[in-house]
Each structure stands twice: as C-alpha cells, then as structure tokens.
Short mmCIF file of C-alpha atoms and ligand atoms in Angstrom, two decimals:
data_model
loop_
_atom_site.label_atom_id
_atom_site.label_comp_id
_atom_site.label_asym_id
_atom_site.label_seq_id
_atom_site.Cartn_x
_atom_site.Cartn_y
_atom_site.Cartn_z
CA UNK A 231 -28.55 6.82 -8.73
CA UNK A 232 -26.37 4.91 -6.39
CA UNK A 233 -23.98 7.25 -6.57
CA UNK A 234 -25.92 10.33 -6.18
CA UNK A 235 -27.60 8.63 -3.07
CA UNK A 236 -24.28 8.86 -1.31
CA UNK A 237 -23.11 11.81 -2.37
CA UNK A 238 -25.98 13.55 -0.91
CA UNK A 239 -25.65 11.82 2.34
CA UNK A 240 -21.90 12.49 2.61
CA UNK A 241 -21.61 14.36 5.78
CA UNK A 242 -20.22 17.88 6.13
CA UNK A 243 -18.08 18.22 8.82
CA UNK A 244 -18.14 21.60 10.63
CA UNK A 245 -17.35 20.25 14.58
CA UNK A 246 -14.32 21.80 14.60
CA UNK A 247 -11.03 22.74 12.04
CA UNK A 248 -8.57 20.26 13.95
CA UNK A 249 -10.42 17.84 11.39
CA UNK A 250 -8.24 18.25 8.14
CA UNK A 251 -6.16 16.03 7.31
CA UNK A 252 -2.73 16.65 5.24
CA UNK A 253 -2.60 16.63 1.70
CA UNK A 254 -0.73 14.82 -0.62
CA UNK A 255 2.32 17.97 -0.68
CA UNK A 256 1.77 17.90 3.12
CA UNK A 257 2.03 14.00 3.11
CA UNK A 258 5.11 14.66 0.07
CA UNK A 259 7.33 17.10 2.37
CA UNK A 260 6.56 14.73 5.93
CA UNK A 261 8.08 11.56 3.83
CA UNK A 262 11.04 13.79 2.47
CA UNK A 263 12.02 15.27 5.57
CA UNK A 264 15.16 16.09 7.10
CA UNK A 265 15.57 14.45 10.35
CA UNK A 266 17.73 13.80 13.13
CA UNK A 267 17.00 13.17 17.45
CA UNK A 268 15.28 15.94 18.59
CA UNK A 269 16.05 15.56 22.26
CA UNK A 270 19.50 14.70 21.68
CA UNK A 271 20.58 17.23 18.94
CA UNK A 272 17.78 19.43 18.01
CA UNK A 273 15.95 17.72 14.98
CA UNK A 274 16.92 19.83 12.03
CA UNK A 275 13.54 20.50 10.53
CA UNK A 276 12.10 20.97 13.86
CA UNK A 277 14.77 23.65 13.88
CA UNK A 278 13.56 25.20 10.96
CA UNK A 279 10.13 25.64 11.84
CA UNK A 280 10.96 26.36 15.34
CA UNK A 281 12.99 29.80 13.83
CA UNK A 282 10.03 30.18 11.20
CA UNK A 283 7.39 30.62 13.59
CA UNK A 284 9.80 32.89 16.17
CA UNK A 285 10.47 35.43 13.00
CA UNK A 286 6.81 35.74 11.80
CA UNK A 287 5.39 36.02 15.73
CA UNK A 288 8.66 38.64 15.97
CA UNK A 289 9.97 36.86 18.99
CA UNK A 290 13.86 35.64 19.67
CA UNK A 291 12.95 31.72 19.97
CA UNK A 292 10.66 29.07 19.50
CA UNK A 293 9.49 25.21 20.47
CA UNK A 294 7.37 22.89 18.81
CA UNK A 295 4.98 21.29 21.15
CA UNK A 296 2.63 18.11 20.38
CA UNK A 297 -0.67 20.25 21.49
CA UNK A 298 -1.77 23.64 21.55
CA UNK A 299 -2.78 22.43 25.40
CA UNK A 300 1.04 21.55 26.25
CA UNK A 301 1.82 24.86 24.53
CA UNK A 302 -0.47 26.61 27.19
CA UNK A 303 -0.13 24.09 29.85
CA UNK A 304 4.22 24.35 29.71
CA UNK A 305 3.60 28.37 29.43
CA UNK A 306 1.56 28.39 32.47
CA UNK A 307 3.55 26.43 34.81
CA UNK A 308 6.64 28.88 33.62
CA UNK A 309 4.63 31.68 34.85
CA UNK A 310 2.99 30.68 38.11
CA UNK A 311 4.03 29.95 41.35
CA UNK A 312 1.36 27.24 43.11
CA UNK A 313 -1.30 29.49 44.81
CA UNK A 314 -1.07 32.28 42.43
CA UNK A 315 -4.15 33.78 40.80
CA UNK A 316 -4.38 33.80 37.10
CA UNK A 317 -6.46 36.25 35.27
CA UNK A 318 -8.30 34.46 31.74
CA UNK A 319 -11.61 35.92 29.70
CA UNK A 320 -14.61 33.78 30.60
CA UNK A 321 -14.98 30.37 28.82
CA UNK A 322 -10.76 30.54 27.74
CA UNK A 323 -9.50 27.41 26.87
CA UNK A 324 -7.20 27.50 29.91
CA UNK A 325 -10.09 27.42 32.06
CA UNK A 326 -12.63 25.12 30.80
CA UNK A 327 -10.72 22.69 28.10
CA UNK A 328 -7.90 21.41 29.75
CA UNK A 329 -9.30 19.48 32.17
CA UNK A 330 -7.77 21.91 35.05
CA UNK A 331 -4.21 21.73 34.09
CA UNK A 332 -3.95 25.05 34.83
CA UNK A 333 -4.19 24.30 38.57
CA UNK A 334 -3.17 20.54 38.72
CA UNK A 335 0.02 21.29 37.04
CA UNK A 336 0.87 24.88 36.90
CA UNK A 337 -0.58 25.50 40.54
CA UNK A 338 -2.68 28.48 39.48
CA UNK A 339 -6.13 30.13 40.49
CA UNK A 340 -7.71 30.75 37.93
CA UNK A 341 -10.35 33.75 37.79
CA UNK A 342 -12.38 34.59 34.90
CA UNK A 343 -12.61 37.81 33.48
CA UNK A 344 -16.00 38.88 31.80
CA UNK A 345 -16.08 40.26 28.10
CA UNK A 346 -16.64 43.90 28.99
CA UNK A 347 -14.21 44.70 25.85
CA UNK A 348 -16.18 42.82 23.33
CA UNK A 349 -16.84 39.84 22.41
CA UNK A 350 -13.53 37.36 24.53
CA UNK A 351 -11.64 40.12 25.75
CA UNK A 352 -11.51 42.17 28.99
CA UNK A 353 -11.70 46.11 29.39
CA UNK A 354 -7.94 47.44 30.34
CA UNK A 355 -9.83 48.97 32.93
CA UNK A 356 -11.12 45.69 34.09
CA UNK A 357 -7.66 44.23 34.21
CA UNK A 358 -6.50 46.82 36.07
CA UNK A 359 -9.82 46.38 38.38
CA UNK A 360 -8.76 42.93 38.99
CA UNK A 361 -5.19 42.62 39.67
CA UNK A 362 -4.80 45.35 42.05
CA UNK A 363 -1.51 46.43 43.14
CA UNK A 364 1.36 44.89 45.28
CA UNK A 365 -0.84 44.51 48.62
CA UNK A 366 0.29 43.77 52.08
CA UNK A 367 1.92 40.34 52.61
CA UNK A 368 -1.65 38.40 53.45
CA UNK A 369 -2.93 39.56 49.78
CA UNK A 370 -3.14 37.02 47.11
CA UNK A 371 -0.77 36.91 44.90
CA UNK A 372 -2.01 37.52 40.81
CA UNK A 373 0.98 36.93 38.56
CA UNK A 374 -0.43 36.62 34.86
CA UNK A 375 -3.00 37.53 32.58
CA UNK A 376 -3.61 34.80 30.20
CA UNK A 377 -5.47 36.15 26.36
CA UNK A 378 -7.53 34.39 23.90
CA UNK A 379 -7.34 35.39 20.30
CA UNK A 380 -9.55 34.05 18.55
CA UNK A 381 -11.69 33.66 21.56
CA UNK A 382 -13.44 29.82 20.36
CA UNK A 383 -16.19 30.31 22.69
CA UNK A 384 -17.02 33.66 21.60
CA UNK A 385 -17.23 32.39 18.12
CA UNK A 386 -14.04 32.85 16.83
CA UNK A 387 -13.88 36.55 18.11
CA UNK A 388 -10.84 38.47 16.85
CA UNK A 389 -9.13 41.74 18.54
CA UNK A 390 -6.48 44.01 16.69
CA UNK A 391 -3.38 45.48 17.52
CA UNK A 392 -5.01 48.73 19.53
CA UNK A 393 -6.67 46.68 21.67
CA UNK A 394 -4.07 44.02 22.60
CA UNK A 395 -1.23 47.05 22.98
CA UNK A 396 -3.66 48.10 25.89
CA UNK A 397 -4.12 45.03 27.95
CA UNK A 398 -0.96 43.87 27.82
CA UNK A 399 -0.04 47.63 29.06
CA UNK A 400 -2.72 47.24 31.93
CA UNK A 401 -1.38 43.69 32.79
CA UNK A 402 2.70 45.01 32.50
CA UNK A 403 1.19 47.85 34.94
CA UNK A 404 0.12 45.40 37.28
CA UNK A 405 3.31 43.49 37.41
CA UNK A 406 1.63 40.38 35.00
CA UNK A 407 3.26 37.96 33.09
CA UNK A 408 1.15 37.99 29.31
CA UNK A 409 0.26 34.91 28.22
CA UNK A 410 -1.68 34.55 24.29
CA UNK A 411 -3.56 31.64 23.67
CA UNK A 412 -2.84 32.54 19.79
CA UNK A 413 -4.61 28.60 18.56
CA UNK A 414 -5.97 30.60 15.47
CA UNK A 415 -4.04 33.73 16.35
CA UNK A 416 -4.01 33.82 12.37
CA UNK A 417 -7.44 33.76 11.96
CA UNK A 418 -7.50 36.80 13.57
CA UNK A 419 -4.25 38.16 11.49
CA UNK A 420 -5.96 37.52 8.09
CA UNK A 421 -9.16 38.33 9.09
CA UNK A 422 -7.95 41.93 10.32
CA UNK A 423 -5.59 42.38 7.64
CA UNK A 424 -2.50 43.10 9.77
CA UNK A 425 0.87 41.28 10.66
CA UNK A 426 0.44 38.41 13.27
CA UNK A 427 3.41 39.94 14.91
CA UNK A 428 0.95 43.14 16.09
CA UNK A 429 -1.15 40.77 17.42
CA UNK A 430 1.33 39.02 19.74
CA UNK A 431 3.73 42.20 20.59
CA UNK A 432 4.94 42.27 24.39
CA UNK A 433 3.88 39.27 25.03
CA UNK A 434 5.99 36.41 27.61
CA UNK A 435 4.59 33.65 25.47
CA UNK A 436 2.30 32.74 23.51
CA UNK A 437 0.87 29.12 21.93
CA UNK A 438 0.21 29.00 18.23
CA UNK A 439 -1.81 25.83 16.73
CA UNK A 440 -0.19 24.52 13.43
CA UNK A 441 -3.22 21.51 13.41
CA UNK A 442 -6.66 23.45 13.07
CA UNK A 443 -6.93 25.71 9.93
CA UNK A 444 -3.60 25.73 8.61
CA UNK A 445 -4.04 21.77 8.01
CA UNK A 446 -1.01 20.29 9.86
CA UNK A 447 -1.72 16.52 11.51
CA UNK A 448 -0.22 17.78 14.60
CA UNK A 449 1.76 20.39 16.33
CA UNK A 450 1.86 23.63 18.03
CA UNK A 451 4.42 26.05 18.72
CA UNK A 452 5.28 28.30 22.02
CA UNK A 453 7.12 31.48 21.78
CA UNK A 454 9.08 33.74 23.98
CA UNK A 455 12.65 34.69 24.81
CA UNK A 456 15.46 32.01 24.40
CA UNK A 457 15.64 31.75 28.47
CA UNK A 458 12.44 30.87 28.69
CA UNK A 459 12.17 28.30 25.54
CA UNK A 460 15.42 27.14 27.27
CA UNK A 461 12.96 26.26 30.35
CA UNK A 462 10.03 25.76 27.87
CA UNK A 463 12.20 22.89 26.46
CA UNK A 464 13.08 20.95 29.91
CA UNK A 465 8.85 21.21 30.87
CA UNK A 466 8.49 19.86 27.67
CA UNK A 467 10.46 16.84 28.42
CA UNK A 468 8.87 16.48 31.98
CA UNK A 469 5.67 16.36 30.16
CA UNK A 470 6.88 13.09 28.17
CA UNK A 471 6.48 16.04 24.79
CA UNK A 472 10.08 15.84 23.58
CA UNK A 473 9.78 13.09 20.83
CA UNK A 474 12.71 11.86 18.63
CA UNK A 475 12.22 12.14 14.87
CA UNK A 476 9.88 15.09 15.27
CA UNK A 477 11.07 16.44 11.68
CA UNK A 478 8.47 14.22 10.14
CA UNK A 479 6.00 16.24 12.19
CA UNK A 480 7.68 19.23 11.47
CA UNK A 481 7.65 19.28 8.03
CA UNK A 482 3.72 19.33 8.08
CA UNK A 483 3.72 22.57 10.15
CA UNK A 484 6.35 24.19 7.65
CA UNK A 485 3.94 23.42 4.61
CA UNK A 486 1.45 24.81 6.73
CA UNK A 487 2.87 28.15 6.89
CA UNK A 488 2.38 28.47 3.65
CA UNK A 489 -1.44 28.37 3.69
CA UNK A 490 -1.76 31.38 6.46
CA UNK A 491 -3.76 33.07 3.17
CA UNK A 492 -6.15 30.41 2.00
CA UNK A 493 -7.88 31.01 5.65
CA UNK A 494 -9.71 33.82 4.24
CA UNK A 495 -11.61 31.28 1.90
CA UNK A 496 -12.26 29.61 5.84
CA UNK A 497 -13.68 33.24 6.53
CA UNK A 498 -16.02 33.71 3.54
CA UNK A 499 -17.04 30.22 3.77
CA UNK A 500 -18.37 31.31 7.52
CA UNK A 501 -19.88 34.22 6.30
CA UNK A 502 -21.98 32.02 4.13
CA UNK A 503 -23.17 29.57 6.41
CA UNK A 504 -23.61 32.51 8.87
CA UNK A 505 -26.03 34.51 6.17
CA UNK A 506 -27.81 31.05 4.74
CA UNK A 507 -28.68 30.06 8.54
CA UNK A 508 -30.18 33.53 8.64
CA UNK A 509 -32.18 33.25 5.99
CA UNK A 510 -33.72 30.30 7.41
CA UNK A 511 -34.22 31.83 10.63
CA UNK A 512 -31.56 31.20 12.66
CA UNK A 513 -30.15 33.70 15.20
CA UNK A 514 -26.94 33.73 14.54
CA UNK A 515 -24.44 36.57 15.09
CA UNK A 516 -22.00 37.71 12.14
CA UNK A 517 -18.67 35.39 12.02
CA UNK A 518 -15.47 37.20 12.48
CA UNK A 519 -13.66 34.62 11.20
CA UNK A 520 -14.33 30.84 10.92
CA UNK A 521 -16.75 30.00 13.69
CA UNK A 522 -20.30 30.23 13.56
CA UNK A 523 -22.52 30.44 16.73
CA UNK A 524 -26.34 29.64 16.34
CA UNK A 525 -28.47 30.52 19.34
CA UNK A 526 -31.23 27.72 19.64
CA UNK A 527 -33.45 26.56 22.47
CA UNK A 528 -31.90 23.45 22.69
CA UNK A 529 -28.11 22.81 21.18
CA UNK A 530 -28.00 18.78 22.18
CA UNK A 531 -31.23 18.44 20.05
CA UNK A 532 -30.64 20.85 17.23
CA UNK A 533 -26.87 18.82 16.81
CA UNK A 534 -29.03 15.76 16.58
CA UNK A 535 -31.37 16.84 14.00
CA UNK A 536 -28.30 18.23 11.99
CA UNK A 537 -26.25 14.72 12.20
CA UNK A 538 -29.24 13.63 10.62
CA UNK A 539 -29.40 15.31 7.62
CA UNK A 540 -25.71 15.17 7.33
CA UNK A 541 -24.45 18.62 8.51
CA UNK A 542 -21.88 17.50 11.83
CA UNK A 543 -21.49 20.46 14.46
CA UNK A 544 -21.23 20.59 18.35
CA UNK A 545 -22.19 22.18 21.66
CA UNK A 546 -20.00 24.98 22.81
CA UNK A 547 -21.13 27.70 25.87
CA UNK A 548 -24.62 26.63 25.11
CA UNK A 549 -25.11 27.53 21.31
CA UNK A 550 -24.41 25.03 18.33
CA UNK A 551 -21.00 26.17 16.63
CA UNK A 552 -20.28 25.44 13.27
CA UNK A 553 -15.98 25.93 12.04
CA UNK A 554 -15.47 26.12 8.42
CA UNK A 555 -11.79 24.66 7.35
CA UNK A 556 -10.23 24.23 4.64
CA UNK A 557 -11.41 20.59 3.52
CA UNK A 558 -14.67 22.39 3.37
CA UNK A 559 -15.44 24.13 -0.28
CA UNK A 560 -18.38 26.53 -0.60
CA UNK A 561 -20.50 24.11 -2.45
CA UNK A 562 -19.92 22.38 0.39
CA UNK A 563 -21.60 25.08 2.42
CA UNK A 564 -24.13 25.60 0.07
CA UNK A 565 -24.93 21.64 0.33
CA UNK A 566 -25.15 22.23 3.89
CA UNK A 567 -27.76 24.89 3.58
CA UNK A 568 -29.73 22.92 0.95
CA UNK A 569 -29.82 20.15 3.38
CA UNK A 570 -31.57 22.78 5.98
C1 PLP B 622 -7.73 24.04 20.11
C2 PLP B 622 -7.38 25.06 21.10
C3 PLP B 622 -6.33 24.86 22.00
C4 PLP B 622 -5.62 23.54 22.20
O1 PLP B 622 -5.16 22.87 21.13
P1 PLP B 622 -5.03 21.26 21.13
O2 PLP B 622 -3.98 21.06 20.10
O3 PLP B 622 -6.37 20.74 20.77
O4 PLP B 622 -4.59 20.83 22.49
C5 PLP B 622 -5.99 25.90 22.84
N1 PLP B 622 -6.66 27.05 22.78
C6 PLP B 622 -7.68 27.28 21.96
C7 PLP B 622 -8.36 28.59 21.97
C8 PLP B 622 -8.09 26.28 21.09
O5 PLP B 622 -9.12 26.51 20.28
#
C-alpha cells in the first residue's frame, strides 16, 4: 500500500532530456578510462571521441567542449568581428539562452530570422533577403548565418538534407560563415532516416550535444576544419574550458555514440504523449521528434497543476513543452497520461 502510494506519486520528468543520468556501462567505461593532460598532451580518450564525432559529422577535426553553449559561444566569436550582424531563426538558442554571449563575447548583432521555411528555419529566399550583398563602406557588415536543427523552441522541429543544402547555398552566396546549432542534430538524423553528415554538409562549424538524449553527464563537441579547431582549441582555453583529465568525461560521450538509435524509442515515446494529450483535449501539434508543445491559456499555471499530479514540464516561447528521453519508458508515458 505504502509502496504503491509512492510509486504513483513518483514524478515523471519531461522538463528537458539534459536530465539523464549515466548508466552503470556509462559509469563502467568513465572509471576505466584512458587518460592523460588534456591541455598539455591531448587526453587520449578525448582524442578518440574528438576523431569519432569529426568522421560521423564528415568533417576533418573535432573538440570536446564542456557545454553545447561554449560549443556555440567559441564558434561564434571565431566567426564575427565586434559590430557584425549575425543572422539566427527566431527564438535560436544563440539568441535567447545564452544570456547574450553572442554579443558580450563574440561582438555580434544578432537579428532574428522568422520561420517562413517551416517550423525553425528561414526561406533561402529570406536569407538572401536579409544579408544583402557587399554594400558601400557605411553598410553593416553581416558575416554569418547561424542554424538550429532541431529548432527546441519550435518543438524539436527537424529539416533534411534538401533544405539545409539550400540555405547554406543562400548564406555561401552572400559571403556567410554557416554556423549549426546541431544540440540534437541526431534527433533530427534518426528521425529523418538519413546520415547526420547530410545534415551538417558545408557547414564552418557546428556544436553537437553529447548530454541531452544520447545520455552523457556532460560534453559537447564543435566541428570544423583543423585551422579552425586549432583556434577553437586556444578560445577554449580563454574560456577557462580546457580541463585536465577530460578522458573520464570523454568516455561517457563515446558510450553515448552508441545509443544514436535508441532515440527513436525518445520519438515514439513523444508521439504518445503528443496523441494521449490530444485525446484529452489538448492542442498540441504532432512531435517531430522528442519535444512536445501544448498550446494552453496559461503555461505558468498549467506547469503548476502538472507538478502536482506528478508530470514535471516547463515554459518555453509561451506553450508548456514536454521532452521525452531515454530514462523515460512508455509506461512511463502512459502513467503520465493516466495521471491527466
Ligand atoms: C541545450 C541546447 C544548447 C546548449 O547546451 P548546454 O550544454 O545546455 O549549454 C544549445 N542549443 C540548443 C538548441 C540546445 O537545445
């Protein structure tokens, strides 16, 4: 009775996927690992996962990063000059969750780009639109176009190959640097059923999150040409990122390489929740991958009644979002539901 009491008030945790914690093999390969000084000598398992991630993304080199924000943050201040203007989809990371690093440390003006192309992505045409040509020398300057895939905001909004291959022609066109914000670029790989690499082809950079679905404590990783991880790597240490030992951490991102597939159990679990809420009601738009957006008069209140009954979600761009992850089951989601 006692038992069953607590069960049913154990709460299910959908705020975000940065919430799962390593396993035991995760836990297993992070106490085994291979380490040496990372700034010193290049920690050998850092190494390794450093050359992993470069091969699958199809790009020459690679550099673990503590956050997927110092992943964007470093990759930004590579590309702009102070006063330059940016170009990012409405509600990007880069604009409105990292507290304006963007400009405080990479110098950039940021300008938001609406989601003409569907749902957190731009139109070619609008890129074009927007950074102009080469002007006279009184024009501002706009240097880089800066991508989302998944777009969070959006609800975890994915774009293919077709589409990416375009804007990153429109922003090459334009003279623009490409930057991805790729934090669940494979979300979007598995959930279109196509090689991550077509995702992030052309490309300068782009920031990949080892810590949300794939299950890793920490850790992101930056990619681009060795010149530029050569650079990446000095910002890094500015930054106070370069750590010592870092093989420990590491090791958790090279076990979670290995669970790229299991987030299509992430997906169905979203799908789900997304098709339960609707039977109850809620307006709530199809997931594309593993966040759920519910449209409700009032998100503060809505997240309060759900804490109660033991279903945690949060705010985001004025709707409640739910993220299914993978210490999430679907019973888990059906508890959820129950609860509602
Ligand atoms: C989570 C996230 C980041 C940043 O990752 P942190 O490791 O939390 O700093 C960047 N971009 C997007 C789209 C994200 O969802």
């Amino acid at each position: 009775m006692e038992l069953s009491v607590l069960v049913a008030h154990r709460t299910i945790d959908l705020r975000s996927d940065t919430i799962t914690r390593p396993d035991s093999v995760m836990r297993r390969a992070m106490a085994e690992a291979d380490v040496g000084d990372d700034v010193l000598d290049h920690d050998p398992t850092m190494a390794a996962l450093e050359e992993a991630v470069a091969g699958l993304l199809g790009f020459e080199s690679a550099l673990w990063v503590p956050s997927g924000s110092m992943g964007n943050m470093i990759a930004l201040m590579l590309h702009l000059q102070r006063g330059d203007r940016f170009l990012a989809p409405e509600h990007a990371h880069v604009l409105g969750s990292e507290l304006g690093t963007a400009a405080w440390l990479a110098g950039g003006m940021p300008d938001a780009l609406p989601h003409d192309g569907g749902p957190g992505r731009p139109l070619a045409s609008t890129v074009r639109a927007k950074a102009g040509g080469a002007g006279p020398y009184f024009t501002l300057r706009t240097t880089l176009l800066s991508l989302e895939n998944t777009h969070n905001f959006a609800g975890g909004a994915a774009f293919g190959p077709a589409e990416w291959a375009e804007l990153v022609a429109a922003g090459r066109d334009c003279g623009l640097s490409i930057h991805l914000d790729g934090a669940r670029l494979w979300n979007a790989a598995v959930a279109l059923d196509v090689p991550i690499a077509s995702l992030a082809a052309g490309a300068d950079t782009v920031q990949v999150c080892l810590s949300k679905g794939l299950g890793a404590p920490v850790g992101s990783v930056l990619v681009s040409d060795a010149d530029r991880i050569h650079d990446a790597r000095r910002v890094r240490k500015m930054l106070g990122g370069g750590v010592r030992q870092g093989g420990v951490l590491a090791a958790a991102g090279l076990v979670a390489l290995d669970r790229i597939g299991d987030l299509a159990a992430d997906h169905a679990n979203a799908s789900a929740l997304a098709g339960g809420l609707r039977e109850r009601n809620w307006d709530v738009a199809e997931p594309e991958t593993n966040i759920v957006l519910a449209s409700v008069p009032d998100p503060a209140a809505t997240v309060a009644e759900l804490d109660a009954l033991g279903v945690a979600a949060v705010t985001v761009a004025g709707k409640v979002r739910f993220v299914t992850h993978r210490d999430v089951s679907a019973a888990d989601i059906d508890e959820a539901l129950s609860r509602l």
